[in-house]
PDB file of C-alpha atoms in Angstrom:
ATOM      1  CA  UNK A 155     -28.139   9.425  -9.625  1.00  0.00           C
ATOM      2  CA  UNK A 156     -28.744   6.561 -10.389  1.00  0.00           C
ATOM      3  CA  UNK A 157     -27.713   6.582 -13.777  1.00  0.00           C
ATOM      4  CA  UNK A 158     -24.764   9.080 -12.252  1.00  0.00           C
ATOM      5  CA  UNK A 159     -23.753   5.825  -9.883  1.00  0.00           C
ATOM      6  CA  UNK A 160     -24.590   3.496 -13.531  1.00  0.00           C
ATOM      7  CA  UNK A 161     -22.243   4.878 -15.583  1.00  0.00           C
ATOM      8  CA  UNK A 162     -19.273   5.149 -12.058  1.00  0.00           C
ATOM      9  CA  UNK A 163     -20.306   1.294 -12.686  1.00  0.00           C
ATOM     10  CA  UNK A 164     -19.876   0.834 -16.187  1.00  0.00           C
ATOM     11  CA  UNK A 165     -16.644   2.322 -15.757  1.00  0.00           C
ATOM     12  CA  UNK A 166     -15.066   0.262 -13.051  1.00  0.00           C
ATOM     13  CA  UNK A 167     -16.168  -2.719 -14.733  1.00  0.00           C
ATOM     14  CA  UNK A 168     -13.987  -1.730 -17.075  1.00  0.00           C
ATOM     15  CA  UNK A 169     -11.120  -1.012 -14.364  1.00  0.00           C
ATOM     16  CA  UNK A 170     -11.704  -4.181 -13.332  1.00  0.00           C
ATOM     17  CA  UNK A 171     -11.122  -6.081 -16.085  1.00  0.00           C
ATOM     18  CA  UNK A 172      -8.340  -4.064 -17.529  1.00  0.00           C
ATOM     19  CA  UNK A 173      -6.295  -5.601 -14.479  1.00  0.00           C
ATOM     20  CA  UNK A 174      -7.439  -9.056 -14.538  1.00  0.00           C
ATOM     21  CA  UNK A 175      -6.491  -9.002 -18.157  1.00  0.00           C
ATOM     22  CA  UNK A 176      -3.054  -7.129 -16.894  1.00  0.00           C
ATOM     23  CA  UNK A 177      -2.965 -10.460 -13.761  1.00  0.00           C
ATOM     24  CA  UNK A 178      -2.979 -13.052 -17.069  1.00  0.00           C
ATOM     25  CA  UNK A 179      -1.112 -12.119 -19.232  1.00  0.00           C
ATOM     26  CA  UNK A 180       1.292 -11.584 -15.985  1.00  0.00           C
ATOM     27  CA  UNK A 181       1.206 -15.628 -15.334  1.00  0.00           C
ATOM     28  CA  UNK A 182       1.601 -16.159 -19.494  1.00  0.00           C
ATOM     29  CA  UNK A 183       4.966 -14.854 -19.274  1.00  0.00           C
ATOM     30  CA  UNK A 184       6.156 -15.196 -15.538  1.00  0.00           C
ATOM     31  CA  UNK A 185       5.960 -19.190 -16.512  1.00  0.00           C
ATOM     32  CA  UNK A 186       7.857 -18.638 -20.353  1.00  0.00           C
ATOM     33  CA  UNK A 187      10.010 -16.588 -18.043  1.00  0.00           C
ATOM     34  CA  UNK A 188      10.580 -19.463 -15.390  1.00  0.00           C
ATOM     35  CA  UNK A 189      11.788 -21.733 -18.021  1.00  0.00           C
ATOM     36  CA  UNK A 190      14.450 -19.018 -20.139  1.00  0.00           C
ATOM     37  CA  UNK A 191      11.615 -18.594 -22.463  1.00  0.00           C
ATOM     38  CA  UNK A 192      11.540 -15.305 -24.192  1.00  0.00           C
ATOM     39  CA  UNK A 193       9.925 -13.551 -27.010  1.00  0.00           C
ATOM     40  CA  UNK A 194      12.615 -12.298 -29.770  1.00  0.00           C
ATOM     41  CA  UNK A 195      10.885  -9.633 -30.642  1.00  0.00           C
ATOM     42  CA  UNK A 196       9.253  -6.094 -28.881  1.00  0.00           C
ATOM     43  CA  UNK A 197       6.291  -6.260 -29.554  1.00  0.00           C
ATOM     44  CA  UNK A 198       4.036  -8.255 -27.844  1.00  0.00           C
ATOM     45  CA  UNK A 199       0.409  -9.437 -27.222  1.00  0.00           C
ATOM     46  CA  UNK A 200      -0.339  -9.182 -31.200  1.00  0.00           C
ATOM     47  CA  UNK A 201      -1.677 -11.682 -33.694  1.00  0.00           C
ATOM     48  CA  UNK A 202       2.055 -12.803 -34.205  1.00  0.00           C
ATOM     49  CA  UNK A 203       3.006 -13.367 -30.638  1.00  0.00           C
ATOM     50  CA  UNK A 204      -0.027 -14.814 -30.638  1.00  0.00           C
ATOM     51  CA  UNK A 205       0.459 -17.540 -32.337  1.00  0.00           C
ATOM     52  CA  UNK A 206       4.430 -17.727 -30.907  1.00  0.00           C
ATOM     53  CA  UNK A 207       3.047 -18.472 -27.759  1.00  0.00           C
ATOM     54  CA  UNK A 208       0.329 -21.082 -29.099  1.00  0.00           C
ATOM     55  CA  UNK A 209       3.496 -22.889 -29.846  1.00  0.00           C
ATOM     56  CA  UNK A 210       5.712 -23.090 -27.192  1.00  0.00           C
ATOM     57  CA  UNK A 211       5.714 -26.959 -25.354  1.00  0.00           C
ATOM     58  CA  UNK A 212       7.213 -28.710 -22.026  1.00  0.00           C
ATOM     59  CA  UNK A 213       7.878 -32.119 -21.260  1.00  0.00           C
ATOM     60  CA  UNK A 214       5.796 -32.532 -17.951  1.00  0.00           C
ATOM     61  CA  UNK A 215       2.417 -32.418 -19.061  1.00  0.00           C
ATOM     62  CA  UNK A 216       0.464 -31.098 -15.639  1.00  0.00           C
ATOM     63  CA  UNK A 217       3.208 -28.095 -17.311  1.00  0.00           C
ATOM     64  CA  UNK A 218       1.152 -27.683 -20.547  1.00  0.00           C
ATOM     65  CA  UNK A 219      -1.589 -28.353 -19.124  1.00  0.00           C
ATOM     66  CA  UNK A 220      -0.843 -25.088 -16.346  1.00  0.00           C
ATOM     67  CA  UNK A 221       0.215 -23.110 -19.588  1.00  0.00           C
ATOM     68  CA  UNK A 222      -2.122 -23.399 -21.415  1.00  0.00           C
ATOM     69  CA  UNK A 223      -5.021 -22.470 -19.291  1.00  0.00           C
ATOM     70  CA  UNK A 224      -3.418 -19.750 -19.181  1.00  0.00           C
ATOM     71  CA  UNK A 225      -3.106 -18.786 -21.809  1.00  0.00           C
ATOM     72  CA  UNK A 226      -6.615 -19.659 -22.833  1.00  0.00           C
ATOM     73  CA  UNK A 227      -7.704 -17.189 -18.985  1.00  0.00           C
ATOM     74  CA  UNK A 228      -5.778 -14.581 -20.842  1.00  0.00           C
ATOM     75  CA  UNK A 229      -7.471 -14.896 -24.236  1.00  0.00           C
ATOM     76  CA  UNK A 230     -11.204 -14.802 -23.191  1.00  0.00           C
ATOM     77  CA  UNK A 231     -10.814 -11.994 -20.805  1.00  0.00           C
ATOM     78  CA  UNK A 232      -8.717  -9.591 -24.079  1.00  0.00           C
ATOM     79  CA  UNK A 233     -12.340 -11.354 -25.325  1.00  0.00           C
ATOM     80  CA  UNK A 234     -14.336  -9.634 -22.529  1.00  0.00           C
ATOM     81  CA  UNK A 235     -12.326  -6.171 -22.515  1.00  0.00           C
ATOM     82  CA  UNK A 236     -13.292  -5.652 -26.237  1.00  0.00           C
ATOM     83  CA  UNK A 237     -16.825  -6.023 -25.314  1.00  0.00           C
ATOM     84  CA  UNK A 238     -17.095  -3.709 -22.378  1.00  0.00           C
ATOM     85  CA  UNK A 239     -14.605  -1.556 -24.035  1.00  0.00           C
ATOM     86  CA  UNK A 240     -17.053  -1.289 -27.125  1.00  0.00           C
ATOM     87  CA  UNK A 241     -19.999  -0.682 -24.528  1.00  0.00           C
ATOM     88  CA  UNK A 242     -18.055   1.872 -22.912  1.00  0.00           C
ATOM     89  CA  UNK A 243     -18.318   3.802 -26.476  1.00  0.00           C
ATOM     90  CA  UNK A 244     -21.499   3.755 -26.872  1.00  0.00           C
ATOM     91  CA  UNK A 245     -22.019   4.946 -24.096  1.00  0.00           C
ATOM     92  CA  UNK A 246     -19.764   7.703 -23.755  1.00  0.00           C
ATOM     93  CA  UNK A 247     -21.000   8.899 -26.749  1.00  0.00           C
ATOM     94  CA  UNK A 248     -25.037   9.063 -25.660  1.00  0.00           C
ATOM     95  CA  UNK A 249     -24.794   9.617 -22.578  1.00  0.00           C
ATOM     96  CA  UNK A 250     -24.718  13.688 -20.838  1.00  0.00           C
ATOM     97  CA  UNK A 251     -20.694  13.840 -20.022  1.00  0.00           C
ATOM     98  CA  UNK A 252     -20.146  13.228 -24.173  1.00  0.00           C
ATOM     99  CA  UNK A 253     -19.054  17.501 -24.094  1.00  0.00           C
ATOM    100  CA  UNK A 254     -16.322  16.310 -20.994  1.00  0.00           C
ATOM    101  CA  UNK A 255     -15.274  13.083 -22.069  1.00  0.00           C
ATOM    102  CA  UNK A 256     -14.064  14.688 -25.876  1.00  0.00           C
ATOM    103  CA  UNK A 257     -12.556  17.303 -24.373  1.00  0.00           C
ATOM    104  CA  UNK A 258     -10.276  15.663 -22.281  1.00  0.00           C
ATOM    105  CA  UNK A 259      -8.867  13.201 -24.691  1.00  0.00           C
ATOM    106  CA  UNK A 260      -8.101  16.703 -26.407  1.00  0.00           C
ATOM    107  CA  UNK A 261      -4.859  15.528 -23.820  1.00  0.00           C
ATOM    108  CA  UNK A 262      -2.421  13.830 -24.620  1.00  0.00           C
ATOM    109  CA  UNK A 263      -2.034  10.090 -24.002  1.00  0.00           C
ATOM    110  CA  UNK A 264      -6.085   9.768 -22.741  1.00  0.00           C
ATOM    111  CA  UNK A 265      -7.979   8.104 -24.741  1.00  0.00           C
ATOM    112  CA  UNK A 266     -11.856   7.369 -24.476  1.00  0.00           C
ATOM    113  CA  UNK A 267     -11.787   4.325 -21.471  1.00  0.00           C
ATOM    114  CA  UNK A 268      -9.967   6.791 -19.703  1.00  0.00           C
ATOM    115  CA  UNK A 269     -11.765  10.106 -20.223  1.00  0.00           C
ATOM    116  CA  UNK A 270     -15.051   8.435 -19.842  1.00  0.00           C
ATOM    117  CA  UNK A 271     -13.996   7.222 -16.054  1.00  0.00           C
ATOM    118  CA  UNK A 272     -13.018  10.545 -15.179  1.00  0.00           C
ATOM    119  CA  UNK A 273     -15.562  12.450 -16.298  1.00  0.00           C
ATOM    120  CA  UNK A 274     -18.275  10.031 -14.304  1.00  0.00           C
ATOM    121  CA  UNK A 275     -16.000   9.728 -11.014  1.00  0.00           C
ATOM    122  CA  UNK A 276     -15.277  13.193 -10.757  1.00  0.00           C
ATOM    123  CA  UNK A 277     -18.756  14.324 -12.183  1.00  0.00           C
ATOM    124  CA  UNK A 278     -19.566  17.816 -11.110  1.00  0.00           C
ATOM    125  CA  UNK A 279     -16.423  19.415 -12.420  1.00  0.00           C
ATOM    126  CA  UNK A 280     -17.259  22.850 -11.774  1.00  0.00           C
ATOM    127  CA  UNK A 281     -16.431  22.053  -7.821  1.00  0.00           C
ATOM    128  CA  UNK A 282     -12.207  22.807  -8.594  1.00  0.00           C
ATOM    129  CA  UNK A 283     -10.020  24.608 -10.570  1.00  0.00           C
ATOM    130  CA  UNK A 284      -6.801  24.043 -12.160  1.00  0.00           C
ATOM    131  CA  UNK A 285      -4.891  24.228  -8.871  1.00  0.00           C
ATOM    132  CA  UNK A 286      -7.465  22.256  -6.637  1.00  0.00           C
ATOM    133  CA  UNK A 287      -7.934  19.190  -8.529  1.00  0.00           C
ATOM    134  CA  UNK A 288      -4.556  18.389  -7.735  1.00  0.00           C
ATOM    135  CA  UNK A 289      -5.045  17.480  -4.434  1.00  0.00           C
ATOM    136  CA  UNK A 290      -8.274  15.464  -5.413  1.00  0.00           C
ATOM    137  CA  UNK A 291      -6.870  13.632  -7.843  1.00  0.00           C
ATOM    138  CA  UNK A 292      -3.766  12.282  -5.536  1.00  0.00           C
ATOM    139  CA  UNK A 293      -1.232  14.143  -7.610  1.00  0.00           C
ATOM    140  CA  UNK A 294      -0.177  16.461  -4.666  1.00  0.00           C
ATOM    141  CA  UNK A 295       2.207  14.794  -2.648  1.00  0.00           C
ATOM    142  CA  UNK A 296       1.995  14.791   1.483  1.00  0.00           C
ATOM    143  CA  UNK A 297       4.201  17.168   3.762  1.00  0.00           C
ATOM    144  CA  UNK A 298       6.487  17.108   7.218  1.00  0.00           C
ATOM    145  CA  UNK A 299       7.143  20.435   7.701  1.00  0.00           C
ATOM    146  CA  UNK A 300       9.243  21.622  10.929  1.00  0.00           C
ATOM    147  CA  UNK A 301      10.941  25.580  10.782  1.00  0.00           C
ATOM    148  CA  UNK A 302      12.999  25.247   7.360  1.00  0.00           C
ATOM    149  CA  UNK A 303      12.655  21.608   7.430  1.00  0.00           C
ATOM    150  CA  UNK A 304      10.609  20.293   4.882  1.00  0.00           C
ATOM    151  CA  UNK A 305       9.800  17.067   3.854  1.00  0.00           C
ATOM    152  CA  UNK A 306       7.837  16.086   1.183  1.00  0.00           C
ATOM    153  CA  UNK A 307       6.703  11.881   1.068  1.00  0.00           C
ATOM    154  CA  UNK A 308       4.264  10.204  -2.132  1.00  0.00           C
ATOM    155  CA  UNK A 309       1.534  11.136  -4.115  1.00  0.00           C
ATOM    156  CA  UNK A 310      -1.539   9.069  -2.868  1.00  0.00           C
ATOM    157  CA  UNK A 311      -3.082   8.087  -5.691  1.00  0.00           C
ATOM    158  CA  UNK A 312      -6.931   7.493  -5.410  1.00  0.00           C
ATOM    159  CA  UNK A 313      -8.572   4.404  -5.470  1.00  0.00           C
ATOM    160  CA  UNK A 314     -10.893   2.421  -8.373  1.00  0.00           C
ATOM    161  CA  UNK A 315     -10.296   5.552 -11.177  1.00  0.00           C
ATOM    162  CA  UNK A 316      -8.730   5.722 -13.888  1.00  0.00           C
ATOM    163  CA  UNK A 317      -6.315   8.778 -11.978  1.00  0.00           C
ATOM    164  CA  UNK A 318      -3.661   7.080 -11.209  1.00  0.00           C
ATOM    165  CA  UNK A 319      -3.182   6.740 -15.041  1.00  0.00           C
ATOM    166  CA  UNK A 320      -3.046  10.693 -15.374  1.00  0.00           C
ATOM    167  CA  UNK A 321      -1.222  10.777 -12.461  1.00  0.00           C
ATOM    168  CA  UNK A 322       1.213   8.874 -14.239  1.00  0.00           C
ATOM    169  CA  UNK A 323       1.564  10.862 -17.115  1.00  0.00           C
ATOM    170  CA  UNK A 324       3.321  14.826 -15.848  1.00  0.00           C
ATOM    171  CA  UNK A 325       2.894  16.180 -19.782  1.00  0.00           C
ATOM    172  CA  UNK A 326      -0.419  14.863 -19.592  1.00  0.00           C
ATOM    173  CA  UNK A 327      -1.394  16.858 -15.956  1.00  0.00           C
ATOM    174  CA  UNK A 328       0.279  20.176 -16.996  1.00  0.00           C
ATOM    175  CA  UNK A 329      -2.210  20.053 -19.847  1.00  0.00           C
ATOM    176  CA  UNK A 330      -4.929  18.865 -17.894  1.00  0.00           C
ATOM    177  CA  UNK A 331      -3.969  22.117 -15.888  1.00  0.00           C
ATOM    178  CA  UNK A 332      -4.387  24.539 -19.341  1.00  0.00           C
ATOM    179  CA  UNK A 333      -7.323  22.953 -19.192  1.00  0.00           C
ATOM    180  CA  UNK A 334      -8.824  23.693 -16.275  1.00  0.00           C
ATOM    181  CA  UNK A 335      -7.732  26.576 -15.941  1.00  0.00           C
ATOM    182  CA  UNK A 336      -9.159  27.453 -19.832  1.00  0.00           C
ATOM    183  CA  UNK A 337     -12.822  26.791 -17.873  1.00  0.00           C
ATOM    184  CA  UNK A 338     -13.125  24.316 -21.514  1.00  0.00           C
ATOM    185  CA  UNK A 339     -15.203  22.034 -19.300  1.00  0.00           C
ATOM    186  CA  UNK A 340     -18.744  22.228 -19.034  1.00  0.00           C
ATOM    187  CA  UNK A 341     -20.935  23.152 -16.051  1.00  0.00           C
ATOM    188  CA  UNK A 342     -23.134  21.404 -14.894  1.00  0.00           C
ATOM    189  CA  UNK A 343     -26.126  24.254 -16.096  1.00  0.00           C
ATOM    190  CA  UNK A 344     -24.142  22.870 -19.385  1.00  0.00           C
ATOM    191  CA  UNK A 345     -24.218  19.397 -19.616  1.00  0.00           C
ATOM    192  CA  UNK A 346     -28.612  19.541 -20.102  1.00  0.00           C
ATOM    193  CA  UNK A 347     -28.578  21.520 -23.327  1.00  0.00           C
ATOM    194  CA  UNK A 348     -28.230  19.906 -26.953  1.00  0.00           C
ATOM    195  CA  UNK A 349     -26.382  20.563 -29.389  1.00  0.00           C
ATOM    196  CA  UNK A 350     -27.164  19.117 -32.841  1.00  0.00           C
ATOM    197  CA  UNK A 351     -23.130  20.070 -33.624  1.00  0.00           C
ATOM    198  CA  UNK A 352     -19.924  18.340 -31.940  1.00  0.00           C
ATOM    199  CA  UNK A 353     -18.166  20.994 -28.918  1.00  0.00           C
ATOM    200  CA  UNK A 354     -15.469  21.005 -27.969  1.00  0.00           C
ATOM    201  CA  UNK A 355     -13.757  20.611 -31.469  1.00  0.00           C
ATOM    202  CA  UNK A 356     -10.170  21.447 -31.618  1.00  0.00           C
ATOM    203  CA  UNK A 357      -9.111  24.958 -32.470  1.00  0.00           C
ATOM    204  CA  UNK A 358     -12.903  26.585 -32.022  1.00  0.00           C
ATOM    205  CA  UNK A 359     -14.281  25.957 -28.699  1.00  0.00           C
ATOM    206  CA  UNK A 360     -11.060  25.984 -27.787  1.00  0.00           C
ATOM    207  CA  UNK A 361     -10.856  29.529 -28.490  1.00  0.00           C
ATOM    208  CA  UNK A 362      -6.714  29.411 -29.534  1.00  0.00           C
ATOM    209  CA  UNK A 363      -5.473  29.148 -33.126  1.00  0.00           C
ATOM    210  CA  UNK A 364      -3.961  25.951 -33.519  1.00  0.00           C
ATOM    211  CA  UNK A 365      -0.862  28.025 -34.521  1.00  0.00           C
ATOM    212  CA  UNK A 366      -0.645  29.439 -30.768  1.00  0.00           C
ATOM    213  CA  UNK A 367      -2.298  25.924 -29.395  1.00  0.00           C
ATOM    214  CA  UNK A 368      -0.361  24.550 -26.449  1.00  0.00           C
ATOM    215  CA  UNK A 369       1.518  21.269 -27.576  1.00  0.00           C
ATOM    216  CA  UNK A 370      -0.557  19.035 -25.384  1.00  0.00           C
ATOM    217  CA  UNK A 371      -4.325  20.208 -27.182  1.00  0.00           C
ATOM    218  CA  UNK A 372      -2.903  19.470 -30.587  1.00  0.00           C
ATOM    219  CA  UNK A 373      -4.842  16.569 -31.887  1.00  0.00           C
ATOM    220  CA  UNK A 374      -7.528  15.749 -34.723  1.00  0.00           C
ATOM    221  CA  UNK A 375     -11.188  17.094 -33.967  1.00  0.00           C
ATOM    222  CA  UNK A 376     -12.963  13.441 -32.301  1.00  0.00           C
TER     223      UNK A 376
END
């Protein structure tokens, strides 16, 4: 239990760091937008964008100091998140949830950090089926029905988990249901078994040929 809790703490540390970075970058953008300064290109937070940010100057010393402080904070948080991501990748490859992480990364839009978060937060996947996993993730809307009247409310996403990322992509959710429906996630007993070869190589353990495999499950062997 201590190991599982430690892995969840690492996942939540990464989620918190990503949120802090997003807020810091938002502060930088807000200062620029309030003074009518817009980056002329679409791609942001690249090396070129960083150089452009450092070239911006304001007449008021107080504003210039505030802007530079926000920019430095964003850069520090970006480096902090990069270090966490590196540790998450190493931990995910070595921990008992490695086969589950590899399976989840077969789905469109799920990268290492999101797959690791889902694996450690849910833990025992055998508790769910393709139809029940949606309720746990908060993908099923609330409903208030009476007689012939039916009203569905908003989806309630579970806090402090990476499930929000999955819930925002309907195509991915469909693939997720396919994956669960085909019982591709290992059971707790299987997770304890060790194997020299990687599991969940696309087109082998999935039991589906490349030509017939669902689009969401196509991709390189990771």
